[in-house]
Every structure is written in structure tokens, then in C-alpha cells.
Coordinates of C-alpha atoms in Angstrom, one line a residue:
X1 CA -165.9 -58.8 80.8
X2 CA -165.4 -61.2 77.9
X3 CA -168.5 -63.8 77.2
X4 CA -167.8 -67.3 77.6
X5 CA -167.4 -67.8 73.8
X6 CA -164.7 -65.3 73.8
X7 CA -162.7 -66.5 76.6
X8 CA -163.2 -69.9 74.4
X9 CA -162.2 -67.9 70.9
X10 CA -159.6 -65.9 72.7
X11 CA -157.8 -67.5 75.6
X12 CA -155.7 -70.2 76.0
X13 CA -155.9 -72.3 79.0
X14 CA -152.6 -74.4 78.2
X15 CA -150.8 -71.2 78.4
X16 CA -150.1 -70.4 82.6
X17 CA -149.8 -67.0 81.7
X18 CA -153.4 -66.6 79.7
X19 CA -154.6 -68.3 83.2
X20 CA -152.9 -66.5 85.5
X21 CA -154.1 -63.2 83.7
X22 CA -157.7 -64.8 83.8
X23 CA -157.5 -65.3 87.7
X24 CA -156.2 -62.0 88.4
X25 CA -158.4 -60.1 86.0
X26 CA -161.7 -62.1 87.7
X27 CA -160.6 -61.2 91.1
X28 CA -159.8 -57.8 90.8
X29 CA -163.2 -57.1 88.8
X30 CA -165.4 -58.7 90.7
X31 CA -163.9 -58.6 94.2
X32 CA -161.5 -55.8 94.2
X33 CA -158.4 -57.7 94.9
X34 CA -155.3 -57.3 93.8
X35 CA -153.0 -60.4 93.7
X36 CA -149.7 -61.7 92.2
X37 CA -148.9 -65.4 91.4
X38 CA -145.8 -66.9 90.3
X39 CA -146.3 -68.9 87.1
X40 CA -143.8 -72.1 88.7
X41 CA -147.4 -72.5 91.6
X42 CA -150.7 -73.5 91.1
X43 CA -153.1 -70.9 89.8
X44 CA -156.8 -71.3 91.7
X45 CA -160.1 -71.2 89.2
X46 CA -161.9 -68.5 90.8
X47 CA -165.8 -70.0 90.1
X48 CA -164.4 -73.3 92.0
X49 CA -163.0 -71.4 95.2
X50 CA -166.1 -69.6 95.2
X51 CA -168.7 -73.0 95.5
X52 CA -166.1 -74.1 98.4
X53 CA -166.6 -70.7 100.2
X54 CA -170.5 -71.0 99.6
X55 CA -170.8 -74.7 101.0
X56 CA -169.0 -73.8 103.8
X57 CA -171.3 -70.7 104.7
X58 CA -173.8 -73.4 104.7
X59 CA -172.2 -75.6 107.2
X60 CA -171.8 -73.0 109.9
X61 CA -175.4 -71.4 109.3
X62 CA -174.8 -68.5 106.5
X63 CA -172.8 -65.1 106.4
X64 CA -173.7 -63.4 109.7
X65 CA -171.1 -62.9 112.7
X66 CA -167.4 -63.0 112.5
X67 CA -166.3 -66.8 111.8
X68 CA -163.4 -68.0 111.9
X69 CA -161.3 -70.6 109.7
X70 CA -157.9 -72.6 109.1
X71 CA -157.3 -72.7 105.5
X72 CA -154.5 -75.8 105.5
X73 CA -152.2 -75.1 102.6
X74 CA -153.5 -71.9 101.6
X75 CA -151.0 -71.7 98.4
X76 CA -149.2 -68.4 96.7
X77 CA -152.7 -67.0 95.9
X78 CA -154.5 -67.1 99.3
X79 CA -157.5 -67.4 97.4
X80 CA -159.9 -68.4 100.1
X81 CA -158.7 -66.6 103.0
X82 CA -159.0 -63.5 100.6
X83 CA -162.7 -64.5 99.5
X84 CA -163.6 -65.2 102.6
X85 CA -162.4 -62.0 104.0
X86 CA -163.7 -59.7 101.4
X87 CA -167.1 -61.7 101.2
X88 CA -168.0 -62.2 104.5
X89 CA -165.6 -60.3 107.3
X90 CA -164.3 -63.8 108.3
X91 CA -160.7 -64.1 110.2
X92 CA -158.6 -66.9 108.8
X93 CA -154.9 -68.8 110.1
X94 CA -153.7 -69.6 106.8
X95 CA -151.0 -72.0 107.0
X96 CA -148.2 -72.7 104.6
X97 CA -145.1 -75.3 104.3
X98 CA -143.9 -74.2 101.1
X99 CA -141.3 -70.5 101.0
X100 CA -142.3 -68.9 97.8
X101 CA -145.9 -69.8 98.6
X102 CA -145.8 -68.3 102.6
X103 CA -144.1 -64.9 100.8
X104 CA -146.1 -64.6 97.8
X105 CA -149.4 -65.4 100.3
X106 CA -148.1 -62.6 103.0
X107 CA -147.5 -60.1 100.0
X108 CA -151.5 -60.7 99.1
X109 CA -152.5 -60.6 102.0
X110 CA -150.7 -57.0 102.7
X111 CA -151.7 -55.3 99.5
X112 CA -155.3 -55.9 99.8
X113 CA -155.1 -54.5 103.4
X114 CA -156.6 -57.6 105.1
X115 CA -154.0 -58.7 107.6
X116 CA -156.4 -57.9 110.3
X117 CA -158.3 -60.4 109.3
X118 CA -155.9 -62.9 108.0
X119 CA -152.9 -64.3 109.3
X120 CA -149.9 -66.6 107.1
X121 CA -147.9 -68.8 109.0
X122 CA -145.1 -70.6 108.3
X123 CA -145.4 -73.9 109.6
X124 CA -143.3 -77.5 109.1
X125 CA -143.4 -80.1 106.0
X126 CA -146.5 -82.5 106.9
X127 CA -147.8 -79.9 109.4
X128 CA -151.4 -79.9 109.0
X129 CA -154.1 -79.3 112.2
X130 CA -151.8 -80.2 115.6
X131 CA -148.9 -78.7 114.8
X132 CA -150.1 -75.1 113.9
X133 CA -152.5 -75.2 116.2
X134 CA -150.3 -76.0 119.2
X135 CA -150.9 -72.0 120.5
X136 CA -153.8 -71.5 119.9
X137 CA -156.7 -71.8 122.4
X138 CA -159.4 -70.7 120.0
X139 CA -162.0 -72.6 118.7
X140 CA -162.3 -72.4 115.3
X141 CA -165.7 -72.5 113.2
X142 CA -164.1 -74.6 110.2
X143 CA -161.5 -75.7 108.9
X144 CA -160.9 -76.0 104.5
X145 CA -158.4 -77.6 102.5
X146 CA -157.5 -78.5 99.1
X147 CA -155.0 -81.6 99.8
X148 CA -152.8 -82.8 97.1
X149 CA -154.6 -84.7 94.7
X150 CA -151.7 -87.0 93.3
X151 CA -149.3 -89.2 94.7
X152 CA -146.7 -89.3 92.4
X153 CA -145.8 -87.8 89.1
X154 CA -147.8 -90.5 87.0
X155 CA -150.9 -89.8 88.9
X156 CA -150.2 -85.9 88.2
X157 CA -149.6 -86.6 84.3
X158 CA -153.0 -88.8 84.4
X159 CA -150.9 -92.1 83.0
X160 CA -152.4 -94.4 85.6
X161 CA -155.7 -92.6 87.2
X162 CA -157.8 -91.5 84.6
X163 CA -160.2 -92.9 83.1
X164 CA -159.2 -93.4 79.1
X165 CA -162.6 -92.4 78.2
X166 CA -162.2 -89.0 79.8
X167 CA -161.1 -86.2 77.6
X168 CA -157.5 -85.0 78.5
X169 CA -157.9 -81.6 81.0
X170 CA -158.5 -78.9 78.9
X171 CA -156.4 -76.5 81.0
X172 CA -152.6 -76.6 82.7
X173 CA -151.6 -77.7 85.9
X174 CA -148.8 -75.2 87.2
X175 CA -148.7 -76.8 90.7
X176 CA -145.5 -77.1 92.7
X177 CA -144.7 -80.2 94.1
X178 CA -146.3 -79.9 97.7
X179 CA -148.9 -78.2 96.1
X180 CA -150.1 -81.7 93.6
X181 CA -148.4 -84.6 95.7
X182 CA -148.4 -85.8 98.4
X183 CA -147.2 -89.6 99.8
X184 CA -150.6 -91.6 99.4
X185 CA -152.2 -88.8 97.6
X186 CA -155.3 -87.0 98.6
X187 CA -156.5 -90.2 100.4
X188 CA -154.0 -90.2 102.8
X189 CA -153.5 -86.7 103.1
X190 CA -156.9 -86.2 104.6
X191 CA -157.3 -89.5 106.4
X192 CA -153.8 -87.3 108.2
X193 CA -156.6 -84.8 109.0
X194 CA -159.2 -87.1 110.3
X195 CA -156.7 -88.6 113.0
X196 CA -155.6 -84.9 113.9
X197 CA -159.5 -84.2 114.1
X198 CA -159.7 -87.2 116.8
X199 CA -157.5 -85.4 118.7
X200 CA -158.6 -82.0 118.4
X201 CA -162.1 -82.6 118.5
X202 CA -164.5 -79.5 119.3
X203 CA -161.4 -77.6 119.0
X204 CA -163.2 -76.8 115.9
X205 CA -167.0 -76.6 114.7
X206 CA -167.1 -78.4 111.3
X207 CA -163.9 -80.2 109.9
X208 CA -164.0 -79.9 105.9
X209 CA -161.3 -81.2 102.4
X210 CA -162.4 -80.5 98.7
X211 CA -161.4 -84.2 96.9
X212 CA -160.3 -84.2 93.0
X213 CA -161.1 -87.6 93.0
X214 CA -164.7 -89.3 93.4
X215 CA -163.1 -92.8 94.4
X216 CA -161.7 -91.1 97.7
X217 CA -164.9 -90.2 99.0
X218 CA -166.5 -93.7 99.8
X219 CA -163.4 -94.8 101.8
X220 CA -162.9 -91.6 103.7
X221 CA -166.4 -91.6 104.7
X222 CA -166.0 -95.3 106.1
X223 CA -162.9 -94.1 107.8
X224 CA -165.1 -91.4 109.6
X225 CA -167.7 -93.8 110.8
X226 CA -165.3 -96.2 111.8
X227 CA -163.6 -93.7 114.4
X228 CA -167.1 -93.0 115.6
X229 CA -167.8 -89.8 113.9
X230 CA -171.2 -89.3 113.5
X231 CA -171.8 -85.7 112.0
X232 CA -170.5 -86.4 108.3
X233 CA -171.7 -85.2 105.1
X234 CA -170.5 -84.7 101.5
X235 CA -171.5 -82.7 98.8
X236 CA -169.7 -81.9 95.1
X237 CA -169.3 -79.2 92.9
X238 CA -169.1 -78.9 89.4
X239 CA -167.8 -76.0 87.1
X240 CA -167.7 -76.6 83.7
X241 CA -166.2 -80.0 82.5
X242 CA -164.4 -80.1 86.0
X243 CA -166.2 -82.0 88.9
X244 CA -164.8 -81.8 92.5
X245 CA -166.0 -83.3 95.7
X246 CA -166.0 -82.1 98.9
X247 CA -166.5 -83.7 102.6
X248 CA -167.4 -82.5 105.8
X249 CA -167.7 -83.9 109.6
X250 CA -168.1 -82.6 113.3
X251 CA -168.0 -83.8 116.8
X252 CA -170.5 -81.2 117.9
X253 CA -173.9 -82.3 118.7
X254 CA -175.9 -79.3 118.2
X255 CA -174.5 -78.3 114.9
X256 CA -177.5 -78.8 111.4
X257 CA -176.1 -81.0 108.8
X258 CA -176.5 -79.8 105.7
X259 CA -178.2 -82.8 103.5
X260 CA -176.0 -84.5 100.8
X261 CA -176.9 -84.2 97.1
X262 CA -179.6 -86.5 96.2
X263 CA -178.3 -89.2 93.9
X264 CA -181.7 -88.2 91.6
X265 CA -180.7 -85.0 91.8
X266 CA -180.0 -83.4 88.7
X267 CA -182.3 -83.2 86.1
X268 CA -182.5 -85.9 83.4
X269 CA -180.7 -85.0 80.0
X270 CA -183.1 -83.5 76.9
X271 CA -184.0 -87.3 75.9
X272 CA -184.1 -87.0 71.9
X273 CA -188.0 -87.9 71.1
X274 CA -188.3 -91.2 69.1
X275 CA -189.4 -90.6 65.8
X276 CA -190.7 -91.8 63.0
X277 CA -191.7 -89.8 59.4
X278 CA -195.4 -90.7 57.5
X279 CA -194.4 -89.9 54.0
X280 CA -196.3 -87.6 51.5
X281 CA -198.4 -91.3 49.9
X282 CA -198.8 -92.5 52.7
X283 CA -200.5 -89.6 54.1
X284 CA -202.6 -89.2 51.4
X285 CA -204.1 -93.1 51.8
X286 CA -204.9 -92.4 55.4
X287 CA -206.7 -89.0 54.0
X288 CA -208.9 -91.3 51.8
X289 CA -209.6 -93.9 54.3
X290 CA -209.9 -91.2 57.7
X291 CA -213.2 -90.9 57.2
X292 CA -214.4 -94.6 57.9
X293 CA -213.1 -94.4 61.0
X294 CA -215.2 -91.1 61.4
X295 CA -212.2 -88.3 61.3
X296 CA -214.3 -85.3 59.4
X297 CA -211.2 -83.2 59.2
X298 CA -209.1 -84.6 56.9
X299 CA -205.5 -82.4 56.9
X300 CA -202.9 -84.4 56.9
X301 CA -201.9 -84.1 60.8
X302 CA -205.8 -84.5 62.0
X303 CA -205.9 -87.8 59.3
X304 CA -202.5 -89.4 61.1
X305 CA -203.6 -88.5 64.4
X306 CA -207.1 -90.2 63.9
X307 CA -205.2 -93.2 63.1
X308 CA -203.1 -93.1 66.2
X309 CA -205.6 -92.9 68.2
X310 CA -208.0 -95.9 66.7
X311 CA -205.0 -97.9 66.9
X312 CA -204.0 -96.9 70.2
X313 CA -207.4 -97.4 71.2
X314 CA -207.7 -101.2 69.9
X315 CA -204.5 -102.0 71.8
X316 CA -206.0 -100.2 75.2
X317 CA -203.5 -97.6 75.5
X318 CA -204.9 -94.6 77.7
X319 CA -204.7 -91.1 76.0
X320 CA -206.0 -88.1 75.5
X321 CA -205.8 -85.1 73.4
X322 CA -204.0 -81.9 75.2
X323 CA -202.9 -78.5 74.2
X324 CA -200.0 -77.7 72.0
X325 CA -198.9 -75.9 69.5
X326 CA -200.6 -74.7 66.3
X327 CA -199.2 -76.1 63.9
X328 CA -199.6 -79.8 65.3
X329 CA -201.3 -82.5 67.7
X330 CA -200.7 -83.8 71.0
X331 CA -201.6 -86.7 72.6
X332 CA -200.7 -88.1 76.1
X333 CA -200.0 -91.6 76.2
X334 CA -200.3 -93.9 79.7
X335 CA -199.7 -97.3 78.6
X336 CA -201.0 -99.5 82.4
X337 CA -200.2 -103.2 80.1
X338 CA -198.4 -104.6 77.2
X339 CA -200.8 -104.8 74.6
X340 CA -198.7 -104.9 71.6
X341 CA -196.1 -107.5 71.9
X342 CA -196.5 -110.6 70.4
X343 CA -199.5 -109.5 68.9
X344 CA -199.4 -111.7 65.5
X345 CA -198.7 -114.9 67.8
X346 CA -202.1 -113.0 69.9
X347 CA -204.2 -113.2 66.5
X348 CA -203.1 -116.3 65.7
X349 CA -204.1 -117.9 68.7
X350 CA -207.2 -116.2 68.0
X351 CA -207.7 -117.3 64.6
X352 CA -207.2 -121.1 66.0
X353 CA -210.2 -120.5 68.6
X354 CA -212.3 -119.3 66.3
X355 CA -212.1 -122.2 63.6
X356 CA -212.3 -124.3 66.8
X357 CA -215.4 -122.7 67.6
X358 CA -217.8 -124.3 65.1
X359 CA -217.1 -128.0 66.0
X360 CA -217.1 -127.5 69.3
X361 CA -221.0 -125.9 69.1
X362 CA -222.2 -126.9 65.3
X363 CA -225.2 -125.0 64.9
X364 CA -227.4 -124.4 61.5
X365 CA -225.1 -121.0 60.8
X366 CA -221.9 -122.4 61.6
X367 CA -221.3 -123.4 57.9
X368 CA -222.8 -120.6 56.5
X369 CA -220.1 -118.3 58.8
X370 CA -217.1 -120.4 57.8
X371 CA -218.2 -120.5 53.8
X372 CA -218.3 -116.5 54.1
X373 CA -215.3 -114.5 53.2
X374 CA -213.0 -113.6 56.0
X375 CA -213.6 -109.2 56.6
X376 CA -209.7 -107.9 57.4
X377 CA -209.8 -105.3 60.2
X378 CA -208.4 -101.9 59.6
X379 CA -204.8 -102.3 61.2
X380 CA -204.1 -105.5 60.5
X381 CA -202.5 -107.0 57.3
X382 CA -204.7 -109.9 55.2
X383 CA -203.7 -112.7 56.9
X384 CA -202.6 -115.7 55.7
X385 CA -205.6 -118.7 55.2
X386 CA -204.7 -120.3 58.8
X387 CA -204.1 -116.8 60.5
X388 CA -207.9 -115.6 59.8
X389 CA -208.1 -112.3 61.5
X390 CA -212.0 -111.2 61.9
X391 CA -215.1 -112.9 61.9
X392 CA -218.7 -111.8 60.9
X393 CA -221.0 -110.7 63.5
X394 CA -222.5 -114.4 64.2
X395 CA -219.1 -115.8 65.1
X396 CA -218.6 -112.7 67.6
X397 CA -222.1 -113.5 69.2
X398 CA -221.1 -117.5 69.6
X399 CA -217.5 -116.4 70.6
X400 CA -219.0 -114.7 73.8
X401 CA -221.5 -117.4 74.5
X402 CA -219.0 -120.0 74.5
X403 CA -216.3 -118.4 76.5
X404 CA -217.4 -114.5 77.7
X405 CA -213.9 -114.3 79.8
X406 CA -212.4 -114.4 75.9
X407 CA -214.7 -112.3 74.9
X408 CA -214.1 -109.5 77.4
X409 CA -210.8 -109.6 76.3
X410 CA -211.7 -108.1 72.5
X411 CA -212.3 -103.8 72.2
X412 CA -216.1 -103.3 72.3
X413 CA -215.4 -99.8 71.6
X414 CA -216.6 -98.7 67.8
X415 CA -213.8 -97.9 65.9
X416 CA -215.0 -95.3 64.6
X417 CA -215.0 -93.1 68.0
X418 CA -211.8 -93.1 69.2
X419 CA -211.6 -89.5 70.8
X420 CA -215.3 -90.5 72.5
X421 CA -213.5 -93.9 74.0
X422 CA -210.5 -91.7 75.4
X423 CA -212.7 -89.2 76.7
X424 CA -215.0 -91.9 78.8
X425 CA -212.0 -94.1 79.6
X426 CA -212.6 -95.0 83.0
X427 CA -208.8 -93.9 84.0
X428 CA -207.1 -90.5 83.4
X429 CA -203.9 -90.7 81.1
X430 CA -202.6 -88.0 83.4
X431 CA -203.4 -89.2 87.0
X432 CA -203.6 -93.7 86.7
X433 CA -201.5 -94.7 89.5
X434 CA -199.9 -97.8 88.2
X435 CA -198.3 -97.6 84.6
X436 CA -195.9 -98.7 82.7
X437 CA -195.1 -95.9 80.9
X438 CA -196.4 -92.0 79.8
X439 CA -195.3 -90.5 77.1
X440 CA -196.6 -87.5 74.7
X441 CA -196.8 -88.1 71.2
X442 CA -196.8 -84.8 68.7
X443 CA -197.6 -85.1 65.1
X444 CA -196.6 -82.1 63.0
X445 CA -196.3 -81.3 59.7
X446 CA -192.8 -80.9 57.8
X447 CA -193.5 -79.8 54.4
X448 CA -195.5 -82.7 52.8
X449 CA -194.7 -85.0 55.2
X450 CA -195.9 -85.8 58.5
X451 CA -193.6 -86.6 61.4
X452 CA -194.6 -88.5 64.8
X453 CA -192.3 -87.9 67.8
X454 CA -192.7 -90.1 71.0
X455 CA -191.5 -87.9 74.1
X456 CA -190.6 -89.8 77.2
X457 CA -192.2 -88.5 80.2
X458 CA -191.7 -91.1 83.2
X459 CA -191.6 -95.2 83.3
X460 CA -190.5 -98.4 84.0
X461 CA -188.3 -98.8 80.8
X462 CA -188.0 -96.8 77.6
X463 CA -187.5 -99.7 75.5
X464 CA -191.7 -100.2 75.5
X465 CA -191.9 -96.7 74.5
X466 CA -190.0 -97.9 71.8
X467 CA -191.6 -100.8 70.9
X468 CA -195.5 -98.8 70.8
X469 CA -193.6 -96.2 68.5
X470 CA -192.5 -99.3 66.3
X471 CA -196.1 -100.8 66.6
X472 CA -198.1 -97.5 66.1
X473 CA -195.7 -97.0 63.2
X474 CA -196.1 -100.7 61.1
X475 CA -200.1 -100.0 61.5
X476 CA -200.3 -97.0 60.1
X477 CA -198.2 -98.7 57.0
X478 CA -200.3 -102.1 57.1
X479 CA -203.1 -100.1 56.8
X480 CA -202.2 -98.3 53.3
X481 CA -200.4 -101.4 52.1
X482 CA -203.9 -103.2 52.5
X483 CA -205.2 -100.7 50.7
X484 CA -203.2 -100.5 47.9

């Protein structure tokens, strides 16, 4: 069989013939069946079908015994009384209201040999469950149908029900009339079948209609549960770039629902890593200067990821080094406050205490501290006169005295340790129960540069992620524009 980038390449899906050919060719390969379709009805995507016929092995409890189902409009192809049939030995009433459909359906039915399992019938326009089941005194297992979506040609051409940011369908619709519309449209085509399910009741095990539309869903299910039906559940199906919906219900107490899809539960798109490059300078600077801060290897991803992690330290982000890749670092982040917003307004205000310091406790070194030149820190630019940054170790000892709640809020830790303070943090990056954020940063090498990517692991909000990556980032830069 032809890959999927060859049916792309090689097949048209605007032409009804290419499709048509398609159907046939995927049947006949993979089931053994052997069906014709006229071009003027609507030709079934076989990988759809196929998730219908699955879900509803789930309802009634899997593939063992003979079951048996109503297919309600069961179209030219037959295509799920055929599956079903081949698949799993189920007997099917396959109803039809339109001619060339019933002949074309009987003719399939014939040629695969499978009229003892499946039988076409010929009912009346708008016949759907009491009608064609009039007869009959069996009780069914399930019931399937896949209503008219539209309800008039507008709807069918898309003009007025879909959404303008939706790329046009990529394939044709060769439908017949009662095959796409319907008066009221799939809505009220199945809320038909609801009110014939009132009447029919355990008549069968497990009602079911495939939707084309996700709006329909939410009022058909409040339709249910206003009519007292209590066994309801939902799921959807999507192949491709085409999504479908499906809905379920039964007035059978001892029958397992199957559990709708979990609104959390598909797996969260590849989020693109936030990144920011360290140019070739720049990582030469923080070569020189990595180690005062105690870094003994000095490549150019051991140098930046020193840095990282003093800084990250200072501004009492959790992390830890874990394994990676050789050719670059890994740390993982748990961030449990904000610690770098507003931190010039945070320096300021701390500037403003200290120079308040002195008057408030004038002692014989007071003047001799605020005479001596003002020491800038390592991540932090040279601050303006009235934004002084550091202090000398005197101020730091009359800082604590006077207020040791302040004081408790500046890093003890040495700077100069930063993997010793992560390893003896009191919390695990990988296990603290209440965060704001985790995230693993990797710093690798691309040629002379050195690249940092932030990697989004779980969180309250992204947008801190973003601004630590915009934080960790101006540091590293303050740092070599201070030198320089």
C-alpha cells in the first residue's frame, strides 16, 4: 500500500473518482471486500467507519457473541454493516430511504456473501427507529447512525457554519441529498431518534449517532437528561484534520458506561523552549570572571552555567543539576516565589534603609562605612548614587541588629558555592509540593556561542517562566557590561 506521503503526492481528494478508488482499494486490501459506489452518493472514509465500529464494541462489552445492530441510513456503501460483519460476526437491519442507495447496498451486501448476516430494507422518507422496527420483536444490542449533518445547501457549502478560521475541507463531499440534509440538520435529526428511543426503550441496549458538528453535542445531551435518560455518554474521534463526535445513551440499568474523554486528555503540544543566545564576548567575560565565583572548569557551557546558578541562587530559585546529554548542562528549575520582579524597585528600597540606617543608630563607624566606597555585587549593574547596591561588612552586622526579620530576607549563602547551596537546599526541585513553576533549563554549545533554552515542565502560568528567562538573561549581560 502507498505511504501517507504518496497518497499526499499522488491522489487527489477533490477528484470523487481518486476517492472512491481509495475506499474501495482500502477495503478490499485490508478486509477482503468487494464494493461498488456510485460517484452521484457519499463515499465513506474507511479509518472513520472503523473508530465508530471500535467505540461501539466498547459500549456493548467487546467482540465476543453474536450482537446485533440497526445501522439507520446505512448509504450505497453499507460500510458498517460490512465492517461489522467481517470484523466481528455481528447481524445487522440496515435501513435505507433512498433507491439507488437500498440497490447499490443489497448488491454489496450479495457479493461479499454476507446476507446472512445482514439484511437492507427499504423503508419510508423520515423512517428512522419505529417505523422499521414495527415487526420486529428482537432486541437489539445498538443502534448507529451517521444523520445528515446540514440543513440546507448553505450549511453543506460551509457559507454560514464554519468557522472562517478553519481551512476549507481538503476532500469532496459526493453526498446525495438525504444523505447531507436533513430539515433541522443533524440536531434535529437525532433529537427524531431520541423521542423514538422514549418509545422504544429496552427495545434496544445502547442507542448511538456519530455528530459532524461539536455545537450539537451540548444540546442533545440536555435533551437526554431532560427526558430522564440517565445512561449517556459521548466520546469523539479524530482522523486526520477531520474531527467527529459521537453520542451514546441507554435505558438499561445494568449496562457499564464507557467514560467520556477527559477534557485534559490529550497530550500538551511540543511547547517551543524559550531561548536566549550568550554570544562568543560575552562568553569569554564570564570565562575570566567564573572563577571568583569558584567554577574551576572554565568551558564555555560549565562558565554560563555557573552563572546561572549563582544568580538563580541569589534570587532563591530551587534547582539542581541532572543528567543530560554530553555535549551540554541541565538544570531543573522549581521556582516556590517571585523573586525577580520588581527587583530594582527591591534594591532601591534597600538602598533607602541602609542610608537610613546610620541616623537612626550613629555609632563611631557609621561615618567611616558611609565615607567608604560603595562594593557593586556581581549581578547587579553600578547603581546610580541614591540606588547604592551593597554595603561593607559593618553595615551588614548593624543591618541585622537593627531589624533581623530584614535581614533574614538577604542570601547568606556564599556566592561562591552555588552547586553546594542547591545540593543542601532544604527542598527538592523535583518533589516541593507547592510551586509556581518547574522548568529545565539546558545550556549547550552552538559553535562559539552558547545557547540557554527554558523548557516548560508544569505551573501556574508560563509568562514567569518567561520573565526568569528575561531576568537570568539581563544578569548574565550586567555582569560583563560591569566588567567592561
Amino acid at each position: 500500500m502507498m505511504s501517507t506521503n504518496e497518497l499526499r503526492r499522488g491522489l487527489n481528494f477533490k477528484d470523487p473518482e481518486a476517492v472512491r478508488a481509495l475506499t474501495c482499494t482500502l477495503l478490499k486490501e485490508d478486509f477482503g471486500l468487494t464494493i461498488e459506489i456510485p460517484l452521484e452518493r457519499l463515499i465513506p472514509t474507511v479509518p472513520l467507519r472503523l473508530n465508530y465500529i471500535h467505540w461501539v464494541e466498547d459500549l456493548i462489552g467487546g467482540q465476543g457473541n453474536p450482537r446485533r445492530g440497526i445501522d439507520i441510513g446505512t448509504g450505497a456503501s453499507c460500510i458498517y454493516p460490512l465492517l461489522g460483519a467481517t470484523m466481528n460476526g455481528w447481524f445487522f437491519l440496515a435501513t435505507e430511504v433512498d433507491d439507488i442507495c437500498f440497490n447499490y447496498a443489497k448488491k454489496n451486501v450479495e457479493q461479499n456473501h454476507l446476507a446472512e448476516l445482514i439484511k437492507v430494507v427499504k423503508v419510508p422518507q423520515k423512517t428512522l427507529l419505529m417505523d422499521a422496527l414495527k415487526d420486529e420483536s428482537i432486541v437489539y444490542d445498538f443502534c448507529m447512525c451517521n444523520p445528515p449533518f446540514f440543513a440546507n445547501q448553505l450549511e453543506a457549502k460551509g457559507v454560514n457554519s464554519r468557522n472562517s478560521r478553519r481551512p476549507p475541507p481538503s476532500s469532496i463531499n459526493t453526498g446525495g441529498v438525504t444523505e447531507i440534509m436533513a430539515e433541522g440538520g443533524e440536531l434535529e435529526f437525532v433529537k427524531r431518534i431520541i423521542h423514538d428511543s422514549l418509545q422504544l426503550k429496552k427495545r434496544l441496549r445502547w442507542y448511538s449517532c456519530m455528530l459532524g458538528k461539536k455545537c450539537s453535542l451540548a444540546p442533545l445531551k440536555d435533551e437526554l437528561r431532560k427526558q430522564g435518560v440517565l445512561k449517556v455518554t459521548h466520546t469523539e474521534f479524530c482522523q486526520g484534520r477531520t474531527m467527529r463526535w459521537a453520542l451514546a445513551w441507554s435505558f438499561y440499568d445494568d449496562v457499564p458506561v464507557p467514560s467520556p474523554p477527559c477534557k485534559k486528555r490529550k497530550l500538551e503540544k511540543a511547547r517551543k523552549p524559550i531561548t536566549f543566545t550568550v554570544l562568543k564576548p560575552t562568553v569569554a567575560e564570564l570565562q575570566t570572571q567564573a572563577p571568583s565565583i569558584g567554577c574551576t572548569d572554565t568551558s564555555p557551557t560549565e562558565s554560563v552555567s555557573a552563572w546561572l546558578e549563582k544568580i538563580l541562587t541569589d534570587l532563591k530559585v530551587l534547582h539542581k543539576r541532572v543528567p543530560c546529554g554530553e555535549a551540554e548542562l541541565s538544570l531543573f528549575l522549581t521556582a516556590v516565589e517571585n523573586t525577580w520582579i520588581h527587583t530594582r524597585q527591591k534594591r532601591r528600597e534597600q538602598g533607602r534603609h541602609l542610608r537610613e540606617l546610620p541616623r537612626a543608630q550613629p555609632t563611631s563607624t557609621c561615618s567611616t562605612d558611609a565615607s567608604a566606597p560603595s562594593v557593586p555585587d556581581t549581578d547587579t549593574p553600578t547603581p546610580a548614587p541614591e540606588e547604592p547596591t551593597a554595603e561593607g561588612s559593618n553595615a551588614k552586622e548593624r543591618n541585622e541588629q537593627q531589624d533581623p526579620e530584614k535581614s533574614a530576607d538577604v542570601p547568606m549563602e556564599s556566592p561562591t558555592e552555588p552547586k553546594q547551596v542547591a545540593a543542601g537546599s532544604p527542598q527538592n526541585p523535583e518533589t516541593v509540593q507547592h510551586f509556581l513553576f518547574k522548568c529545565l533549563v539546558n545550556v549547550k554549545q552552538e559553535e562559539n556561542d552558547v545557547v540557554v533554552e527554558m523548557h516548560w515542565v508544569e505551573g501556574q502560568n508560563k509568562d514567569l517562566m518567561n520573565q526568569l528567562c528575561t531576568c537570568l538573561k539581563n544578569s548574565l549581560f550586567r555582569q560583563v557590561a560591569k566588567a567592561t
